[in-house]
């Protein structure tokens, strides 16, 4: 009776797991626009620009991307006014016009951080320019190339990557069910106190026991 | 017949003639034993292996603290922020998944504590009323709260301050109180690791329980004292100097079940005079199907503090992931509009109260009510919740694994340029010029890993819930199981939805 129950459990859970993995692949492959966007990565690091140290971090997702311009320097917090930072993008192929974007400043500890949200229409290589203007009239631009992040994976990619997990899941279910069956067949219910009874000293003699 | 899963690979030997069934059970674990491995096993059995591991991690911690206070304050260029929030968190859950609670084994907080104890020996026992998980649960929730409120992810200075505070708290607690009071009752990271390690494939356990049955000294928990040199010494042996500690977390090996409260310190291995304790393989989550008394813990199914710990663990996983995506700002704005509040902490506190108290109370109460209805019993709802709550651990672990694994895998190699940059700041680039182009695995690979971890978590939760539902009666198992399965599915779908949202600044290095 118990063995039948366990086999039914096994079949039920294995079936549920297969449906789960299949459903996930089907659902998620149809929602590519919602693909998880990862952390920004450095495009330019510690470049000298208009007397400041500038870094550019990008999260170049198709649609609305996010770029962070980090301005560092010993005197950056003491300045009377923050430098003005702007950002522009254009496809390297020249198929679209250059578009400029304003940035929002976010002062941080010992550095300034600017955020911009350019729009990428499709997967392509883009030239990105960062222009920094200071109070004393210095204006300099630095450029870099970035590939916009492709959309999420198709059903087959997901299925391939999830296949090892499906195998693991099924193996885990089988192992747990077999363990239960084996225990039901061979091992009587073991109460922890039976060990205490068979030992030379009782439970109360064990320091720290709180049963 | 009611059978709970017990320790893995237990072989019942042939009964000896004449002996009663219960007494002649030879319980011998035939699992793979890591301590039997040629090199690794020998290293782990070496008495100073733990101290060596702790020294390495302590040295790294000191470098991190130095860099936190005196290094660059941009998180992606700072070792303290990067190693703490990207590599350490990711490694902890991955190592627990693949092996066991090895972080507690190599915990750097223990070395200063040992030194401090040599200067000032602890004199007090941990207060009886605090011998539960509540202090650690409160600290656990506070760390999660402070992480969101102060954006610790993006603040190296405060990250360094947190590490220093942790060292101080561990040292002060253990200088004042005997045994491993900090690990057992205070440390929030430890509690997180204990709960996670119920999913580990390794467990410190006895090899042959009959050897324990015939053991007269119980050194695994009492410790090994200096040999008596006179009859007077022999009479007061317990007062002789300790040459090898027993388990300071009060886990008596023959009655220990699973990894809860086990720091993998291996004191029991070194203390056992019969060489009967090993690091044995087992099925992940197997111990969650066990219902009953455990040494040093009592009966978790009757302890509401364990239930609360599991709630913070499982729902905190969702909350911590939710806080890195855009909708959290929408929720904050909505609360601000409704209440008129203009400071963040009460709004964040409201979100925490909703996610860690109100939502779990409603969901668990509903699942328990349905189970009680289908069981046609009058068991109190809290008792049902206490029994089934451990089925939330696998799905909670899956979400933590997906979340921390995402940061870890996508930022895997970033430690190289950051370390190179730190070395360069000393005057010479002795680690080479920073290779800033180094990142980690592409998201196209990491995303299926996230899904896979969470799916395995869901299936684990279902298996445990089924096991619990079938433990006391063979009738209506599916009906008792269904409400909990639905709850697990709801958590899974929520987690998948969260992982599919665009990550906001808060979830990145640059969050502010």
XYZ file of C-alpha atoms in Angstrom:
723
model
C 0.000 0.000 0.000
C 2.717 2.435 1.030
C 4.841 1.426 -1.938
C 1.955 2.067 -4.327
C 1.466 5.475 -2.755
C 5.111 6.315 -3.250
C 5.124 5.216 -6.861
C 2.040 7.341 -7.474
C 3.819 10.242 -5.808
C 6.831 9.660 -7.994
C 4.772 9.658 -11.178
C 2.780 12.696 -10.092
C 5.806 14.752 -9.166
C 7.837 13.731 -12.222
C 4.878 14.647 -14.436
C 4.416 17.971 -12.629
C 8.091 18.741 -13.007
C 8.032 17.966 -16.733
C 4.988 20.214 -17.164
C 6.700 22.916 -15.136
C 9.878 22.893 -17.211
C 7.930 22.677 -20.480
C 5.575 25.432 -19.404
C 8.433 27.650 -18.325
C 10.196 27.207 -21.650
C 7.009 27.906 -23.590
C 5.994 30.934 -21.536
C 9.398 32.490 -21.219
C 10.379 32.003 -24.823
C 7.308 34.048 -25.752
C 8.246 36.868 -23.444
C 11.576 37.849 -24.853
C 11.004 41.527 -24.189
C 10.954 40.698 -20.500
C 14.329 38.981 -20.549
C 16.182 39.651 -17.326
C 18.430 42.640 -17.647
C 21.716 42.246 -15.942
C 24.027 44.581 -14.115
C 25.814 47.274 -16.096
C 29.299 46.517 -17.301
C 32.239 48.886 -17.825
C 32.697 50.286 -21.312
C 35.350 52.861 -20.448
C 37.327 52.955 -17.223
C 39.312 55.786 -15.675
C 39.648 57.871 -18.820
C 40.904 61.423 -18.483
C 38.343 63.905 -19.769
C 38.384 67.675 -19.218
C 40.612 67.236 -16.205
C 38.410 64.604 -14.580
C 38.567 60.822 -14.365
C 35.572 59.438 -16.208
C 34.141 55.922 -16.483
C 31.208 54.774 -18.576
C 29.062 51.800 -17.533
C 26.388 50.442 -19.795
C 23.261 48.341 -19.580
C 22.553 48.538 -23.311
C 19.231 46.748 -23.576
C 17.183 47.018 -26.706
C 14.420 49.551 -26.093
C 15.358 51.876 -23.257
C 18.987 51.334 -22.309
C 20.744 52.714 -19.244
C 24.164 54.321 -19.192
C 26.052 55.555 -16.135
C 28.796 58.143 -16.387
C 30.997 58.206 -13.282
C 33.062 61.342 -12.701
C 35.767 61.010 -10.084
C 38.463 63.299 -8.751
C 39.806 64.569 -5.446
C 38.097 67.912 -5.789
C 34.902 66.691 -7.392
C 32.788 67.262 -4.293
C 34.287 70.644 -3.550
C 33.396 72.190 -6.875
C 30.948 75.079 -6.857
C 28.887 73.537 -9.650
C 28.774 70.077 -11.072
C 30.190 69.570 -14.576
C 27.627 69.154 -17.334
C 27.554 65.720 -18.902
C 25.675 64.749 -22.043
C 25.584 61.543 -24.021
C 24.838 60.768 -27.661
C 24.439 57.571 -29.627
C 24.481 56.597 -33.305
C 24.689 53.287 -35.135
C 28.215 52.581 -36.344
C 26.731 51.717 -39.745
C 25.302 55.243 -40.039
C 21.767 53.980 -40.759
C 20.282 56.458 -38.228
C 21.045 60.029 -37.234
C 22.985 60.805 -34.072
C 20.673 61.396 -31.071
C 21.735 63.347 -27.962
C 20.419 62.636 -24.466
C 20.523 64.683 -21.300
C 21.817 63.034 -18.136
C 20.501 63.131 -14.597
C 23.158 63.744 -11.899
C 23.174 61.550 -8.785
C 25.871 62.701 -6.333
C 27.483 59.782 -4.485
C 30.203 59.447 -1.879
C 33.386 60.934 -3.394
C 32.128 60.807 -6.941
C 29.398 62.049 -9.234
C 27.191 59.695 -11.151
C 25.141 60.641 -14.204
C 22.413 58.505 -15.685
C 21.082 58.552 -19.242
C 18.514 56.442 -21.048
C 19.180 56.241 -24.788
C 16.884 54.213 -27.017
C 18.151 51.343 -29.176
C 15.737 50.131 -31.822
C 17.385 46.760 -32.526
C 20.490 44.674 -32.071
C 23.340 46.665 -33.539
C 26.731 48.151 -32.765
C 26.430 51.712 -31.537
C 28.910 54.505 -31.119
C 28.377 56.269 -27.819
C 29.852 59.675 -27.022
C 30.192 61.285 -23.602
C 30.699 65.033 -23.514
C 31.834 66.730 -20.335
C 31.757 70.518 -19.948
C 33.249 72.304 -16.933
C 32.807 75.797 -15.494
C 36.063 77.044 -16.950
C 34.791 76.408 -20.471
C 36.611 73.154 -21.142
C 34.509 70.739 -23.197
C 35.795 67.343 -24.235
C 34.206 64.248 -25.739
C 35.170 60.619 -25.539
C 33.618 57.804 -27.583
C 33.208 54.057 -27.311
C 31.376 51.299 -29.168
C 28.712 49.161 -27.557
C 26.551 46.339 -28.816
C 22.928 46.575 -27.743
C 21.847 43.566 -25.677
C 20.005 40.988 -27.749
C 16.535 39.938 -26.693
C 15.966 36.838 -24.587
C 16.451 33.315 -25.803
C 14.265 31.206 -27.975
C 12.489 28.063 -26.830
C 15.241 25.718 -27.984
C 18.015 27.637 -26.205
C 16.063 27.602 -22.981
C 15.184 23.943 -23.374
C 18.833 22.995 -23.904
C 20.032 24.946 -20.894
C 17.228 23.665 -18.683
C 17.651 20.037 -19.726
C 20.318 19.217 -17.092
C 18.059 20.677 -14.413
C 15.192 18.520 -15.624
C 17.424 15.449 -15.384
C 18.560 16.448 -11.913
C 14.996 17.041 -10.805
C 13.772 13.674 -12.023
C 16.787 11.901 -10.471
C 16.122 13.671 -7.173
C 12.462 12.657 -7.180
C 13.321 9.042 -7.962
C 16.019 8.928 -5.275
C 13.737 10.383 -2.609
C 10.906 8.012 -3.500
C 13.220 4.990 -3.526
C 14.636 6.012 -0.190
C 11.155 6.110 1.276
C 10.327 2.710 -0.140
C 13.581 1.210 1.150
C 13.025 2.625 4.608
C 9.460 1.366 4.712
C 10.641 -2.120 3.763
C 13.658 -2.527 6.001
C 13.981 0.008 8.749
C 11.537 0.284 11.613
C 10.670 3.717 12.874
C 13.592 4.842 14.879
C 13.080 7.013 17.850
C 16.152 9.023 18.836
C 15.655 8.072 22.469
C 16.277 4.424 21.609
C 19.903 5.349 21.136
C 20.011 7.034 24.501
C 18.498 3.939 26.043
C 21.181 1.781 24.517
C 23.990 4.070 25.525
C 25.709 3.947 28.845
C 24.558 7.339 30.018
C 21.070 8.727 29.740
C 19.961 11.873 27.947
C 20.181 14.016 31.039
C 23.891 13.291 31.292
C 24.613 14.938 27.965
C 25.510 18.593 28.341
C 23.421 20.968 26.304
C 20.704 18.517 25.424
C 17.320 20.168 25.282
C 14.905 17.477 24.301
C 2.509 2.778 8.809
C 4.117 6.130 9.399
C 7.682 6.329 8.272
C 9.766 9.441 8.167
C 12.898 9.683 6.102
C 15.941 9.270 8.238
C 19.643 9.406 7.580
C 20.696 8.216 4.175
C 22.074 4.874 3.174
C 21.449 3.165 6.459
C 22.117 -0.534 6.140
C 20.337 -2.929 8.407
C 22.703 -5.796 9.094
C 21.539 -9.302 9.774
C 20.113 -9.569 13.255
C 22.116 -11.503 15.756
C 20.342 -14.567 17.100
C 18.568 -14.195 20.339
C 18.650 -10.431 20.528
C 15.454 -8.406 20.428
C 14.801 -6.634 17.096
C 15.231 -3.106 18.374
C 18.509 -3.813 20.176
C 20.175 -5.802 17.426
C 19.750 -3.165 14.754
C 23.183 -2.451 13.413
C 23.009 1.003 11.914
C 25.942 1.546 9.660
C 26.073 4.358 7.128
C 27.524 3.233 3.844
C 27.507 6.674 2.214
C 30.575 8.180 0.661
C 32.769 9.724 3.349
C 34.744 12.844 2.424
C 37.100 12.260 5.332
C 38.202 8.996 3.679
C 39.469 10.852 0.605
C 43.262 10.691 0.263
C 44.246 14.376 0.225
C 41.162 16.355 1.155
C 40.190 13.914 3.870
C 43.642 14.005 5.376
C 43.660 17.793 5.302
C 40.268 18.047 6.976
C 41.248 15.556 9.661
C 44.302 17.633 10.449
C 43.496 19.449 13.692
C 44.594 22.848 12.399
C 42.888 22.741 9.004
C 40.034 24.908 10.209
C 42.381 27.469 11.691
C 44.290 27.608 8.411
C 41.086 28.210 6.441
C 39.951 30.815 8.956
C 43.309 32.590 8.773
C 43.061 32.861 4.979
C 39.538 34.277 5.144
C 40.520 36.584 8.027
C 43.404 37.950 5.969
C 41.039 38.554 3.063
C 38.573 40.234 5.443
C 41.283 42.596 6.684
C 42.157 43.537 3.106
C 38.459 44.163 2.443
C 38.102 46.316 5.555
C 41.154 48.345 4.578
C 39.874 48.826 1.054
C 36.413 49.720 2.326
C 37.692 52.646 4.367
C 40.692 53.773 2.348
C 40.013 52.492 -1.170
C 37.864 53.990 -3.938
C 34.288 54.617 -2.882
C 32.812 53.511 -6.191
C 31.379 50.077 -5.402
C 32.442 48.319 -8.635
C 36.041 49.348 -7.940
C 36.057 48.420 -4.272
C 36.995 44.967 -2.977
C 34.785 45.189 0.116
C 31.600 45.930 -1.799
C 32.373 43.563 -4.654
C 33.525 40.590 -2.604
C 30.826 40.947 0.039
C 27.779 41.484 -2.138
C 28.724 39.634 -5.301
C 31.255 36.898 -4.615
C 30.775 35.997 -0.960
C 26.972 35.771 -1.106
C 27.052 33.811 -4.338
C 29.766 31.451 -3.153
C 27.992 30.756 0.129
C 24.832 29.449 -1.530
C 26.646 27.629 -4.327
C 29.068 25.899 -1.962
C 26.191 24.927 0.311
C 24.381 23.493 -2.691
C 27.403 21.518 -3.889
C 28.978 20.539 -0.563
C 27.898 21.937 2.792
C 28.153 24.744 5.288
C 31.814 25.411 4.549
C 31.594 29.142 5.169
C 30.877 28.565 8.861
C 33.808 26.152 8.862
C 36.117 28.892 7.554
C 34.339 31.730 9.392
C 36.830 34.576 9.962
C 34.921 35.925 12.968
C 36.015 32.961 15.053
C 39.754 33.676 15.126
C 39.544 37.079 16.894
C 37.007 35.468 19.209
C 39.464 32.712 20.098
C 42.196 35.259 20.767
C 39.820 37.373 22.858
C 38.814 34.300 24.855
C 42.427 33.674 25.759
C 42.581 37.155 27.221
C 39.212 36.996 28.913
C 37.554 33.630 29.469
C 33.756 33.704 29.241
C 32.014 33.270 32.575
C 28.306 33.323 31.821
C 25.940 30.921 30.167
C 23.699 32.292 27.454
C 20.429 33.428 29.126
C 17.801 30.703 29.218
C 15.088 32.971 27.808
C 17.185 33.757 24.751
C 18.024 30.143 23.926
C 16.068 30.264 20.711
C 16.341 31.735 17.247
C 14.591 35.042 18.001
C 17.719 37.194 18.474
C 19.129 35.915 15.178
C 15.778 36.289 13.383
C 15.554 39.936 14.467
C 19.135 40.566 13.341
C 18.497 38.729 10.065
C 15.492 40.957 9.308
C 17.463 44.029 10.396
C 20.337 43.217 8.033
C 17.890 42.778 5.147
C 16.254 46.085 6.103
C 19.533 47.988 6.452
C 20.708 46.567 3.137
C 17.739 48.151 1.368
C 17.570 51.357 3.397
C 21.236 52.279 3.183
C 21.906 50.703 -0.219
C 24.795 48.772 1.267
C 25.349 47.135 -2.121
C 26.702 50.397 -3.478
C 28.411 51.745 -0.374
C 31.895 50.370 0.384
C 32.354 52.435 3.568
C 29.195 51.155 5.215
C 29.951 47.646 3.987
C 33.293 47.853 5.792
C 31.558 49.200 8.885
C 29.147 46.253 8.774
C 32.043 43.766 8.615
C 33.793 45.448 11.553
C 30.535 45.481 13.537
C 30.145 41.795 12.832
C 33.647 41.028 14.129
C 32.962 43.087 17.252
C 29.582 41.462 17.928
C 31.022 37.954 17.571
C 33.968 38.696 19.826
C 31.925 40.463 22.528
C 29.222 37.786 22.591
C 31.658 34.923 22.898
C 33.910 36.686 25.382
C 30.934 37.124 27.688
C 29.103 33.845 27.112
C 30.369 30.279 27.123
C 30.259 27.797 24.241
C 29.271 28.902 20.735
C 26.566 31.342 21.828
C 27.148 33.689 18.907
C 26.893 30.952 16.275
C 23.877 29.274 17.800
C 21.766 32.183 18.968
C 22.986 35.453 17.433
C 24.652 35.148 14.029
C 22.164 35.927 11.234
C 24.534 34.665 8.536
C 24.899 31.446 10.503
C 21.138 30.935 10.702
C 20.870 31.603 6.974
C 23.591 29.014 6.377
C 21.976 26.490 8.735
C 18.653 26.700 6.911
C 20.337 26.587 3.485
C 22.481 23.620 4.483
C 19.399 21.432 4.919
C 19.714 21.301 1.118
C 23.358 20.195 1.154
C 24.581 16.821 -0.058
C 27.028 16.479 2.853
C 26.435 16.019 6.552
C 28.657 15.546 9.579
C 27.344 12.279 11.025
C 28.314 9.106 12.821
C 29.449 6.189 10.722
C 28.236 3.385 12.967
C 25.650 4.118 15.607
C 26.422 0.985 17.555
C 29.862 2.372 18.305
C 28.160 5.395 19.859
C 25.858 3.107 21.792
C 28.879 1.489 23.431
C 30.794 4.740 23.943
C 31.326 5.618 27.594
C 32.989 9.010 27.274
C 30.742 11.000 24.880
C 33.757 13.121 24.000
C 32.046 14.349 20.827
C 29.949 16.646 22.964
C 31.810 16.830 26.265
C 35.231 17.364 24.775
C 38.512 15.738 25.647
C 40.062 16.798 28.925
C 43.672 16.511 29.968
C 44.686 13.107 31.255
C 44.441 12.745 35.007
C 47.824 12.403 36.716
C 46.561 11.624 40.217
C 43.586 9.998 41.838
C 42.332 13.454 42.865
C 42.522 14.613 39.258
C 40.674 11.518 38.129
C 37.868 12.334 40.566
C 37.476 15.869 39.210
C 38.247 15.089 35.594
C 35.659 17.533 34.245
C 37.607 20.413 35.769
C 40.849 19.500 34.037
C 41.923 21.665 31.102
C 40.155 20.938 27.842
C 42.506 19.681 25.161
C 39.850 19.224 22.497
C 36.442 20.850 22.453
C 33.314 18.841 21.948
C 30.393 20.291 20.024
C 29.848 23.818 21.316
C 26.460 23.962 19.621
C 25.136 21.112 21.756
C 24.724 18.609 18.935
C 25.187 15.120 20.321
C 26.323 13.147 17.277
C 24.319 9.926 17.714
C 21.150 11.967 17.984
C 22.034 14.668 15.517
C 19.745 14.879 12.502
C 20.860 16.803 9.472
C 22.715 20.060 9.270
C 20.618 22.434 11.369
C 22.902 24.274 13.796
C 25.996 22.475 12.471
C 28.923 24.766 11.639
C 31.088 21.989 10.190
C 33.711 22.886 12.798
C 34.656 19.186 12.983
C 35.324 19.396 16.726
C 33.304 16.184 17.061
C 35.558 14.503 14.482
C 38.697 15.447 16.414
C 37.159 14.574 19.788
C 35.715 11.171 18.920
C 38.046 8.525 20.410
C 36.638 5.873 18.068
C 37.099 7.796 14.800
C 33.406 7.284 14.225
C 32.377 10.678 12.853
C 32.616 11.464 9.155
C 31.421 13.881 6.517
C 28.923 11.701 4.725
C 26.885 12.124 1.583
C 23.111 12.137 1.648
C 20.164 13.301 -0.421
C 19.653 17.074 -0.398
C 16.574 18.096 1.616
C 16.261 14.591 3.025
C 16.375 15.845 6.595
C 13.388 18.110 5.973
C 11.192 15.061 5.628
C 12.203 13.912 9.094
C 9.788 14.774 11.852
C 10.841 14.446 15.460
C 13.338 15.367 18.077
C 16.857 16.370 17.145
C 19.794 16.769 19.445
C 20.525 20.347 20.472
C 17.384 21.601 18.791
C 14.471 19.737 20.249
C 11.472 19.327 17.985
C 11.458 22.013 15.293
C 7.813 21.226 14.476
C 6.900 22.512 17.930
C 9.101 25.592 17.891
C 7.552 28.755 16.511
C 10.959 30.428 16.359
C 11.964 27.884 13.702
C 8.768 28.686 11.848
C 9.570 32.410 12.027
C 13.119 31.752 10.846
C 11.832 29.812 7.855
C 9.313 32.565 7.065
C 12.033 35.228 7.061
C 14.222 32.900 5.000
C 11.631 32.025 2.345
C 9.672 35.262 2.091
C 12.849 37.289 2.643
C 14.263 35.661 -0.491
C 11.410 37.085 -2.520
C 11.583 40.444 -0.754
C 15.331 40.772 -1.287
C 14.930 40.000 -4.997
C 11.847 42.231 -5.289
C 13.801 45.163 -3.876
C 16.211 45.145 -6.823
C 13.583 45.734 -9.488
C 11.655 48.796 -10.604
C 8.215 47.963 -9.141
C 9.570 48.439 -5.620
C 9.815 52.162 -6.371
C 6.238 52.174 -7.627
C 5.183 50.494 -4.382
C 7.136 53.031 -2.342
C 5.602 55.943 -4.240
C 2.119 54.508 -3.775
C 2.625 54.147 -0.020
C 4.057 57.678 0.126
C 1.034 59.056 -1.734
C -1.453 57.223 0.451
C 0.211 58.041 3.764
C 1.820 61.369 2.953
C 5.159 60.121 4.280
C 8.258 61.700 2.780
C 11.017 59.698 4.491
C 12.007 56.277 3.246
C 12.399 54.190 6.383
C 8.736 54.039 7.473
C 7.706 53.232 3.903
C 10.326 50.505 3.663
C 9.266 49.246 7.092
C 5.690 48.990 5.804
C 6.859 46.955 2.792
C 8.868 44.689 5.103
C 5.899 44.247 7.453
C 3.724 43.377 4.478
C 6.212 40.914 2.990
C 7.526 39.254 6.160
C 4.485 39.320 8.467
C 1.120 40.050 6.842
C 1.582 38.166 3.578
C 3.028 35.017 5.207
C 0.331 35.081 7.888
C -2.429 35.214 5.292
C -0.923 32.645 2.922
C 0.179 30.166 5.577
C -3.095 30.619 7.473
C -5.087 29.906 4.305
C -3.019 26.816 3.438
C -3.259 25.488 7.003
C -7.021 26.122 7.114
C -7.550 24.152 3.917
C -5.346 21.312 5.161
C -7.311 21.197 8.403
C -10.581 21.226 6.499
C -9.488 18.373 4.226
C -8.075 16.420 7.178
C -11.360 16.851 9.080
C -9.316 17.496 12.177
C -9.372 20.144 14.866
C -5.595 20.589 15.063
C -4.680 24.215 15.823
C -3.671 26.151 12.711
C -0.325 27.078 14.231
C 0.543 23.405 14.728
C -0.213 22.689 11.082
C 1.880 25.669 9.990
C 4.738 24.579 12.245
C 4.684 21.129 10.633
C 4.479 22.210 7.018
C 6.663 25.312 7.181
C 9.845 23.393 6.437
C 8.469 22.587 2.995
C 9.110 26.253 2.132
C 12.857 25.877 2.577
C 13.655 24.329 -0.851
C 11.763 26.980 -2.826
C 13.248 29.719 -0.615
C 16.722 28.326 -1.194
C 16.036 28.163 -4.925
C 15.158 31.868 -4.976
C 18.250 32.844 -2.951
C 20.348 30.699 -5.257
C 18.846 32.280 -8.366
C 19.281 35.803 -7.033
C 22.771 35.517 -5.570
C 23.845 33.188 -8.360
C 22.820 35.828 -10.898
C 25.084 38.460 -9.329
C 27.877 35.950 -8.827
C 27.917 34.467 -12.307
C 27.430 37.742 -14.190
C 30.196 39.376 -12.143
C 32.419 36.324 -11.747
C 35.683 37.740 -13.119
C 35.223 41.334 -11.998
C 37.301 40.545 -8.922
C 40.385 40.380 -11.150
C 40.420 43.993 -12.400
C 39.299 45.276 -9.002
C 42.145 43.419 -7.286
C 44.563 44.647 -9.962
C 43.319 48.194 -9.418
C 43.721 47.838 -5.656
C 47.257 46.550 -6.082
C 48.008 49.399 -8.467
C 46.952 51.915 -5.835
C 49.888 50.767 -3.684
C 52.231 52.391 -6.196
C 53.186 49.564 -8.537
C 50.917 47.446 -10.701
C 52.295 44.156 -9.342
C 49.136 42.333 -10.410
C 49.244 43.948 -13.866
C 47.092 46.659 -15.382
C 43.375 46.348 -14.551
C 41.592 44.248 -17.147
C 38.273 46.048 -16.906
C 36.815 44.169 -19.823
C 36.577 41.040 -17.664
C 33.020 40.407 -16.551
C 31.266 37.104 -16.094
C 28.948 34.653 -17.761
C 26.537 36.103 -20.307
C 22.971 36.565 -19.153
C 21.760 34.132 -21.782
C 23.500 31.417 -19.781
C 22.735 32.753 -16.309
C 19.023 33.209 -16.873
C 18.304 29.479 -17.441
C 20.420 28.744 -14.360
C 18.120 30.995 -12.352
C 15.068 29.208 -13.718
C 16.632 25.815 -13.107
C 17.505 26.571 -9.481
C 14.025 27.863 -8.760
C 12.369 24.922 -10.512
C 14.427 22.461 -8.487
C 13.446 24.406 -5.382
C 9.787 24.060 -6.280
C 10.047 20.340 -6.881
C 11.923 19.956 -3.575
C 9.182 21.828 -1.734
C 6.537 19.633 -3.302
C 8.396 16.460 -2.302
C 8.750 17.607 1.284
C 5.131 18.742 1.495
C 3.987 15.373 0.141
C 6.167 13.604 2.645
C 4.721 15.649 5.516
C 1.175 15.114 4.264
C 1.680 11.359 4.172
C 3.371 11.014 7.552
C 0.404 10.778 9.891
C -2.251 9.226 7.752
C -2.522 7.534 4.375
C -5.945 9.050 3.711
C -6.564 12.195 1.677
C -2.861 12.821 1.214
C -3.378 14.659 -2.066
C -5.966 16.963 -0.535
C -3.736 17.841 2.403
C -0.828 18.333 0.035
C -2.692 20.528 -2.475
C -2.909 23.819 -0.485
C 0.831 23.748 0.211
C 1.648 22.812 -3.365
C -0.415 25.797 -4.493
C 1.440 28.043 -2.064
C 4.804 26.812 -3.359
C 3.653 27.366 -6.928
C 2.547 30.889 -6.037
C 5.974 31.653 -4.571
C 7.636 30.146 -7.635
C 5.547 32.192 -10.070
C 6.240 35.342 -8.027
C 9.969 34.633 -8.122
C 9.931 33.990 -11.889
C 7.998 37.244 -12.375
C 10.555 39.126 -10.262
C 13.481 37.627 -12.162
C 11.856 38.729 -15.416
C 11.525 42.366 -14.402
C 14.064 44.921 -15.557
C 16.572 45.327 -12.784
C 16.659 48.763 -11.308
C 19.667 50.737 -10.152
C 19.311 49.413 -6.646
C 20.111 45.963 -7.890
C 23.362 46.992 -9.510
C 26.810 47.990 -8.398
C 25.900 51.553 -9.128
C 22.702 51.660 -7.169
C 22.357 54.700 -5.048
